[in-house]
């Protein structure tokens, strides 16, 4: 992830050392060594309480910036004749454009594990071989429109030159300062980007049980990351019709201009949200898609699943 370029005094990124740059602790990555502010009230984490298909996956807010993830679609069926689950989530990011409170980059991770106890999210999976396997996901990449900027720089060198006495009678030494100057112009072009990849560890030989997306703002315009996108994941279920967890983590990097102690207090509690419980049989979302059982059918309505995020309050 990209590192933020501000400090509590809004110092320019170029003046920072690598040690001062990014504190990657989730969910708010900020700069400068800070201490918690005891006057900031704690924010309650999202608890699942055995709910199935909880709509609000995760949320964190500190005015004027916030992020939210919503579970929009859950469907069970088959993929290449194997028991599978199709999921869609909407991710939204709110921040002032081109401000020091914008999100300059973010990392999103979805992790799936078999449920040992639906009422106890903290219990680990009984075996990695029970965990869902990611068969496919979207998007793999999103590239924003290019934006260009022209930079002109003038370089000037002034060097003292001294003429000394010589046998030819130049007399006393004389100091002169010759100058050399050159102006260069270059065109810079940048794009906002999103890239997804599978995250597999040594315990999951059958396949990855995590997927991640990295987001970065346009380095030229510096207007922040994409405001929203829909992530779709297709899972193979080694234990069909049995419940499993989906852990949703969002780790943005924010360029802040507020009291840094408030950012740290918010940052320290954000990862405590419970994962979402999926029971292996209860669906959610577009009824058009639920009329199909095979996700690899030629006429499966993928457009209905892949369409962009809905407006708040939309059914």
GROMACS .gro file of C-alpha atoms in nm:
model
  315
    1UNK     CA    1   0.000   0.000   0.000
    2UNK     CA    2   0.099   0.349  -0.059
    3UNK     CA    3   0.218   0.553   0.239
    4UNK     CA    4   0.043   0.868   0.356
    5UNK     CA    5   0.223   1.193   0.302
    6UNK     CA    6   0.111   1.406   0.590
    7UNK     CA    7   0.198   1.452   0.951
    8UNK     CA    8   0.010   1.622   1.235
    9UNK     CA    9   0.142   1.948   1.090
   10UNK     CA   10   0.060   1.856   0.729
   11UNK     CA   11   0.424   1.817   0.635
   12UNK     CA   12   0.495   1.728   0.276
   13UNK     CA   13   0.566   1.359   0.206
   14UNK     CA   14   0.907   1.441   0.058
   15UNK     CA   15   1.025   1.568   0.395
   16UNK     CA   16   0.947   1.241   0.576
   17UNK     CA   17   1.178   0.955   0.643
   18UNK     CA   18   1.064   0.595   0.576
   19UNK     CA   19   1.031   0.541   0.951
   20UNK     CA   20   0.783   0.829   0.971
   21UNK     CA   21   0.568   0.723   0.680
   22UNK     CA   22   0.310   0.449   0.728
   23UNK     CA   23   0.180   0.286   1.040
   24UNK     CA   24   0.001  -0.010   0.881
   25UNK     CA   25  -0.205  -0.117   1.183
   26UNK     CA   26  -0.566  -0.161   1.070
   27UNK     CA   27  -0.800  -0.006   0.992
   28UNK     CA   28  -0.664   0.350   0.977
   29UNK     CA   29  -0.305   0.373   0.857
   30UNK     CA   30  -0.164   0.710   0.959
   31UNK     CA   31   0.169   0.882   1.014
   32UNK     CA   32   0.368   0.995   1.315
   33UNK     CA   33   0.412   0.816   1.648
   34UNK     CA   34   0.094   0.890   1.845
   35UNK     CA   35  -0.065   0.795   2.175
   36UNK     CA   36  -0.434   0.718   2.236
   37UNK     CA   37  -0.658   1.001   2.351
   38UNK     CA   38  -0.855   0.879   2.657
   39UNK     CA   39  -1.116   1.152   2.599
   40UNK     CA   40  -1.229   0.989   2.273
   41UNK     CA   41  -1.528   0.759   2.338
   42UNK     CA   42  -1.488   0.402   2.207
   43UNK     CA   43  -1.677   0.290   1.898
   44UNK     CA   44  -1.876  -0.032   1.934
   45UNK     CA   45  -1.772  -0.315   1.708
   46UNK     CA   46  -2.026  -0.506   1.498
   47UNK     CA   47  -2.132  -0.827   1.669
   48UNK     CA   48  -2.296  -1.106   1.471
   49UNK     CA   49  -2.509  -1.272   1.742
   50UNK     CA   50  -2.569  -1.582   1.526
   51UNK     CA   51  -2.733  -1.376   1.249
   52UNK     CA   52  -2.734  -1.533   0.902
   53UNK     CA   53  -2.620  -1.318   0.604
   54UNK     CA   54  -2.570  -1.002   0.813
   55UNK     CA   55  -2.604  -0.710   0.566
   56UNK     CA   56  -2.352  -0.471   0.728
   57UNK     CA   57  -2.016  -0.642   0.693
   58UNK     CA   58  -1.797  -0.366   0.837
   59UNK     CA   59  -1.803   0.009   0.887
   60UNK     CA   60  -1.575   0.275   1.028
   61UNK     CA   61  -1.621   0.649   1.037
   62UNK     CA   62  -1.449   0.961   1.156
   63UNK     CA   63  -1.594   1.273   0.999
   64UNK     CA   64  -1.549   1.364   0.721
   65UNK     CA   65  -1.419   1.022   0.604
   66UNK     CA   66  -1.572   0.675   0.633
   67UNK     CA   67  -1.593   0.335   0.466
   68UNK     CA   68  -1.864   0.066   0.460
   69UNK     CA   69  -1.901  -0.285   0.321
   70UNK     CA   70  -2.244  -0.439   0.254
   71UNK     CA   71  -2.331  -0.801   0.179
   72UNK     CA   72  -2.568  -0.787  -0.121
   73UNK     CA   73  -2.591  -1.135  -0.269
   74UNK     CA   74  -2.566  -1.493  -0.138
   75UNK     CA   75  -2.654  -1.787  -0.359
   76UNK     CA   76  -2.586  -2.160  -0.337
   77UNK     CA   77  -2.553  -2.384  -0.640
   78UNK     CA   78  -2.288  -2.568  -0.839
   79UNK     CA   79  -1.976  -2.472  -1.034
   80UNK     CA   80  -1.824  -2.742  -1.254
   81UNK     CA   81  -2.063  -2.979  -1.076
   82UNK     CA   82  -1.914  -2.899  -0.732
   83UNK     CA   83  -2.117  -2.749  -0.443
   84UNK     CA   84  -2.055  -2.374  -0.454
   85UNK     CA   85  -2.156  -2.036  -0.317
   86UNK     CA   86  -2.173  -1.705  -0.504
   87UNK     CA   87  -2.126  -1.384  -0.303
   88UNK     CA   88  -2.138  -1.014  -0.389
   89UNK     CA   89  -2.038  -0.724  -0.163
   90UNK     CA   90  -2.052  -0.348  -0.218
   91UNK     CA   91  -1.767  -0.135  -0.083
   92UNK     CA   92  -1.814   0.241  -0.045
   93UNK     CA   93  -1.566   0.510   0.059
   94UNK     CA   94  -1.665   0.861   0.166
   95UNK     CA   95  -1.411   1.143   0.186
   96UNK     CA   96  -1.365   1.504   0.068
   97UNK     CA   97  -1.207   1.521  -0.277
   98UNK     CA   98  -0.844   1.643  -0.298
   99UNK     CA   99  -0.837   1.707   0.077
  100UNK     CA  100  -0.594   1.588   0.342
  101UNK     CA  101  -0.870   1.360   0.475
  102UNK     CA  102  -0.897   1.155   0.157
  103UNK     CA  103  -0.816   0.786   0.120
  104UNK     CA  104  -0.500   0.760  -0.091
  105UNK     CA  105  -0.495   0.378  -0.092
  106UNK     CA  106  -0.672   0.083   0.065
  107UNK     CA  107  -0.647  -0.293   0.107
  108UNK     CA  108  -0.959  -0.511   0.125
  109UNK     CA  109  -0.943  -0.875   0.233
  110UNK     CA  110  -1.213  -1.144   0.247
  111UNK     CA  111  -1.128  -1.462   0.437
  112UNK     CA  112  -1.349  -1.772   0.454
  113UNK     CA  113  -1.331  -2.039   0.727
  114UNK     CA  114  -1.549  -2.331   0.827
  115UNK     CA  115  -1.764  -2.265   1.135
  116UNK     CA  116  -1.692  -2.462   1.449
  117UNK     CA  117  -1.968  -2.289   1.646
  118UNK     CA  118  -2.214  -2.035   1.492
  119UNK     CA  119  -2.230  -1.850   1.823
  120UNK     CA  120  -1.852  -1.825   1.871
  121UNK     CA  121  -1.674  -1.646   1.582
  122UNK     CA  122  -1.341  -1.656   1.763
  123UNK     CA  123  -1.313  -2.036   1.745
  124UNK     CA  124  -1.082  -2.149   1.464
  125UNK     CA  125  -1.179  -2.387   1.188
  126UNK     CA  126  -1.155  -2.756   1.282
  127UNK     CA  127  -0.937  -2.819   0.974
  128UNK     CA  128  -0.809  -2.607   0.684
  129UNK     CA  129  -0.947  -2.875   0.451
  130UNK     CA  130  -1.298  -2.779   0.567
  131UNK     CA  131  -1.257  -2.413   0.464
  132UNK     CA  132  -1.424  -2.284   0.146
  133UNK     CA  133  -1.198  -2.256  -0.161
  134UNK     CA  134  -1.209  -1.955  -0.391
  135UNK     CA  135  -1.284  -2.073  -0.746
  136UNK     CA  136  -1.309  -1.730  -0.907
  137UNK     CA  137  -1.350  -1.364  -0.822
  138UNK     CA  138  -1.408  -1.023  -0.979
  139UNK     CA  139  -1.285  -0.764  -1.045
  140UNK     CA  140  -0.930  -0.867  -1.123
  141UNK     CA  141  -0.832  -0.512  -1.226
  142UNK     CA  142  -0.995  -0.172  -1.267
  143UNK     CA  143  -0.797   0.113  -1.422
  144UNK     CA  144  -0.933   0.467  -1.403
  145UNK     CA  145  -0.914   0.724  -1.685
  146UNK     CA  146  -0.567   0.873  -1.735
  147UNK     CA  147  -0.501   1.227  -1.620
  148UNK     CA  148  -0.198   1.425  -1.734
  149UNK     CA  149   0.002   1.707  -1.583
  150UNK     CA  150   0.288   1.909  -1.731
  151UNK     CA  151   0.585   1.990  -1.509
  152UNK     CA  152   0.853   2.245  -1.600
  153UNK     CA  153   1.182   2.267  -1.413
  154UNK     CA  154   1.472   2.509  -1.456
  155UNK     CA  155   1.821   2.400  -1.352
  156UNK     CA  156   2.089   2.665  -1.301
  157UNK     CA  157   2.451   2.617  -1.197
  158UNK     CA  158   2.678   2.902  -1.087
  159UNK     CA  159   3.048   2.824  -1.031
  160UNK     CA  160   3.321   3.071  -0.922
  161UNK     CA  161   3.623   3.093  -1.152
  162UNK     CA  162   3.952   3.268  -1.060
  163UNK     CA  163   4.221   3.386  -1.305
  164UNK     CA  164   4.567   3.378  -1.157
  165UNK     CA  165   4.885   3.563  -1.251
  166UNK     CA  166   5.064   3.403  -1.545
  167UNK     CA  167   5.388   3.466  -1.729
  168UNK     CA  168   5.182   3.643  -1.995
  169UNK     CA  169   5.106   3.933  -1.762
  170UNK     CA  170   4.739   3.893  -1.675
  171UNK     CA  171   4.805   4.074  -1.353
  172UNK     CA  172   4.624   4.007  -1.024
  173UNK     CA  173   4.367   3.729  -1.005
  174UNK     CA  174   4.010   3.825  -1.099
  175UNK     CA  175   3.695   3.638  -0.972
  176UNK     CA  176   3.416   3.572  -1.225
  177UNK     CA  177   3.102   3.352  -1.200
  178UNK     CA  178   2.993   3.178  -1.520
  179UNK     CA  179   2.633   3.043  -1.525
  180UNK     CA  180   2.470   2.752  -1.706
  181UNK     CA  181   2.093   2.710  -1.720
  182UNK     CA  182   1.852   2.463  -1.881
  183UNK     CA  183   1.473   2.431  -1.871
  184UNK     CA  184   1.312   2.089  -1.902
  185UNK     CA  185   0.946   2.007  -1.950
  186UNK     CA  186   0.793   1.665  -1.897
  187UNK     CA  187   0.444   1.521  -1.912
  188UNK     CA  188   0.327   1.311  -1.616
  189UNK     CA  189   0.030   1.080  -1.652
  190UNK     CA  190  -0.140   0.873  -1.382
  191UNK     CA  191  -0.442   0.653  -1.322
  192UNK     CA  192  -0.633   0.531  -1.021
  193UNK     CA  193  -0.605   0.154  -0.994
  194UNK     CA  194  -0.760  -0.151  -0.829
  195UNK     CA  195  -0.603  -0.497  -0.847
  196UNK     CA  196  -0.723  -0.824  -0.697
  197UNK     CA  197  -0.534  -1.142  -0.614
  198UNK     CA  198  -0.574  -1.470  -0.427
  199UNK     CA  199  -0.413  -1.498  -0.085
  200UNK     CA  200  -0.313  -1.857  -0.008
  201UNK     CA  201  -0.115  -1.986   0.286
  202UNK     CA  202   0.071  -2.309   0.358
  203UNK     CA  203  -0.222  -2.460   0.548
  204UNK     CA  204  -0.458  -2.455   0.250
  205UNK     CA  205  -0.315  -2.696  -0.004
  206UNK     CA  206  -0.648  -2.738  -0.185
  207UNK     CA  207  -0.667  -2.368  -0.276
  208UNK     CA  208  -0.685  -2.013  -0.142
  209UNK     CA  209  -0.947  -1.926   0.117
  210UNK     CA  210  -0.876  -1.551   0.096
  211UNK     CA  211  -0.900  -1.287  -0.173
  212UNK     CA  212  -0.767  -0.932  -0.154
  213UNK     CA  213  -0.795  -0.610  -0.351
  214UNK     CA  214  -0.540  -0.328  -0.344
  215UNK     CA  215  -0.658   0.023  -0.433
  216UNK     CA  216  -0.445   0.328  -0.511
  217UNK     CA  217  -0.532   0.683  -0.610
  218UNK     CA  218  -0.412   0.858  -0.923
  219UNK     CA  219  -0.065   0.981  -0.820
  220UNK     CA  220  -0.099   1.284  -1.048
  221UNK     CA  221  -0.443   1.420  -0.964
  222UNK     CA  222  -0.437   1.290  -0.603
  223UNK     CA  223  -0.816   1.279  -0.582
  224UNK     CA  224  -0.843   0.966  -0.369
  225UNK     CA  225  -0.928   0.603  -0.445
  226UNK     CA  226  -1.239   0.479  -0.626
  227UNK     CA  227  -1.552   0.578  -0.432
  228UNK     CA  228  -1.719   0.240  -0.469
  229UNK     CA  229  -1.693  -0.099  -0.633
  230UNK     CA  230  -1.861  -0.438  -0.617
  231UNK     CA  231  -1.659  -0.747  -0.529
  232UNK     CA  232  -1.785  -1.089  -0.638
  233UNK     CA  233  -1.647  -1.420  -0.510
  234UNK     CA  234  -1.732  -1.773  -0.621
  235UNK     CA  235  -1.655  -2.041  -0.362
  236UNK     CA  236  -1.629  -2.419  -0.374
  237UNK     CA  237  -1.763  -2.574  -0.053
  238UNK     CA  238  -1.580  -2.885   0.076
  239UNK     CA  239  -1.852  -2.916   0.343
  240UNK     CA  240  -2.176  -2.829   0.157
  241UNK     CA  241  -2.481  -2.716   0.356
  242UNK     CA  242  -2.260  -2.646   0.660
  243UNK     CA  243  -2.209  -2.294   0.800
  244UNK     CA  244  -1.894  -2.090   0.742
  245UNK     CA  245  -1.757  -1.747   0.828
  246UNK     CA  246  -1.664  -1.458   0.601
  247UNK     CA  247  -1.423  -1.209   0.759
  248UNK     CA  248  -1.423  -0.867   0.591
  249UNK     CA  249  -1.128  -0.635   0.654
  250UNK     CA  250  -1.082  -0.288   0.506
  251UNK     CA  251  -0.753  -0.106   0.568
  252UNK     CA  252  -0.744   0.241   0.415
  253UNK     CA  253  -0.456   0.486   0.423
  254UNK     CA  254  -0.586   0.831   0.503
  255UNK     CA  255  -0.415   1.164   0.455
  256UNK     CA  256  -0.549   1.342   0.757
  257UNK     CA  257  -0.570   1.696   0.885
  258UNK     CA  258  -0.758   1.633   1.210
  259UNK     CA  259  -0.631   1.572   1.559
  260UNK     CA  260  -0.406   1.266   1.504
  261UNK     CA  261  -0.491   1.125   1.846
  262UNK     CA  262  -0.853   1.087   1.733
  263UNK     CA  263  -0.742   0.888   1.429
  264UNK     CA  264  -0.539   0.651   1.644
  265UNK     CA  265  -0.827   0.590   1.884
  266UNK     CA  266  -1.050   0.504   1.590
  267UNK     CA  267  -0.782   0.288   1.434
  268UNK     CA  268  -0.731   0.065   1.736
  269UNK     CA  269  -1.089  -0.069   1.754
  270UNK     CA  270  -1.178  -0.118   1.389
  271UNK     CA  271  -1.068  -0.481   1.344
  272UNK     CA  272  -1.298  -0.621   1.614
  273UNK     CA  273  -1.604  -0.659   1.392
  274UNK     CA  274  -1.738  -1.014   1.395
  275UNK     CA  275  -1.724  -1.209   1.069
  276UNK     CA  276  -2.047  -1.275   0.877
  277UNK     CA  277  -2.212  -1.612   0.932
  278UNK     CA  278  -2.332  -1.795   0.618
  279UNK     CA  279  -2.528  -2.112   0.691
  280UNK     CA  280  -2.472  -2.296   0.363
  281UNK     CA  281  -2.835  -2.281   0.251
  282UNK     CA  282  -2.999  -1.938   0.303
  283UNK     CA  283  -2.982  -1.708   0.001
  284UNK     CA  284  -2.990  -1.330  -0.034
  285UNK     CA  285  -3.019  -1.087  -0.323
  286UNK     CA  286  -3.148  -1.072  -0.680
  287UNK     CA  287  -3.432  -1.320  -0.742
  288UNK     CA  288  -3.340  -1.341  -1.112
  289UNK     CA  289  -3.012  -1.510  -1.026
  290UNK     CA  290  -3.171  -1.749  -0.778
  291UNK     CA  291  -3.363  -1.912  -1.064
  292UNK     CA  292  -3.035  -2.072  -1.175
  293UNK     CA  293  -2.852  -2.353  -0.998
  294UNK     CA  294  -2.541  -2.391  -1.216
  295UNK     CA  295  -2.313  -2.088  -1.202
  296UNK     CA  296  -2.130  -2.205  -1.515
  297UNK     CA  297  -2.451  -2.218  -1.722
  298UNK     CA  298  -2.422  -2.022  -2.046
  299UNK     CA  299  -2.730  -1.813  -1.970
  300UNK     CA  300  -2.651  -1.737  -1.604
  301UNK     CA  301  -2.735  -1.364  -1.550
  302UNK     CA  302  -2.390  -1.244  -1.449
  303UNK     CA  303  -2.482  -0.882  -1.521
  304UNK     CA  304  -2.726  -0.889  -1.231
  305UNK     CA  305  -2.449  -1.000  -0.995
  306UNK     CA  306  -2.169  -0.784  -1.128
  307UNK     CA  307  -2.363  -0.456  -1.150
  308UNK     CA  308  -2.235  -0.168  -0.940
  309UNK     CA  309  -2.329  -0.074  -0.584
  310UNK     CA  310  -2.685   0.029  -0.510
  311UNK     CA  311  -2.785   0.356  -0.353
  312UNK     CA  312  -2.856   0.345   0.020
  313UNK     CA  313  -3.216   0.254   0.084
  314UNK     CA  314  -3.259   0.085  -0.251
  315UNK     CA  315  -3.431  -0.253  -0.233
   0.00000   0.00000   0.00000
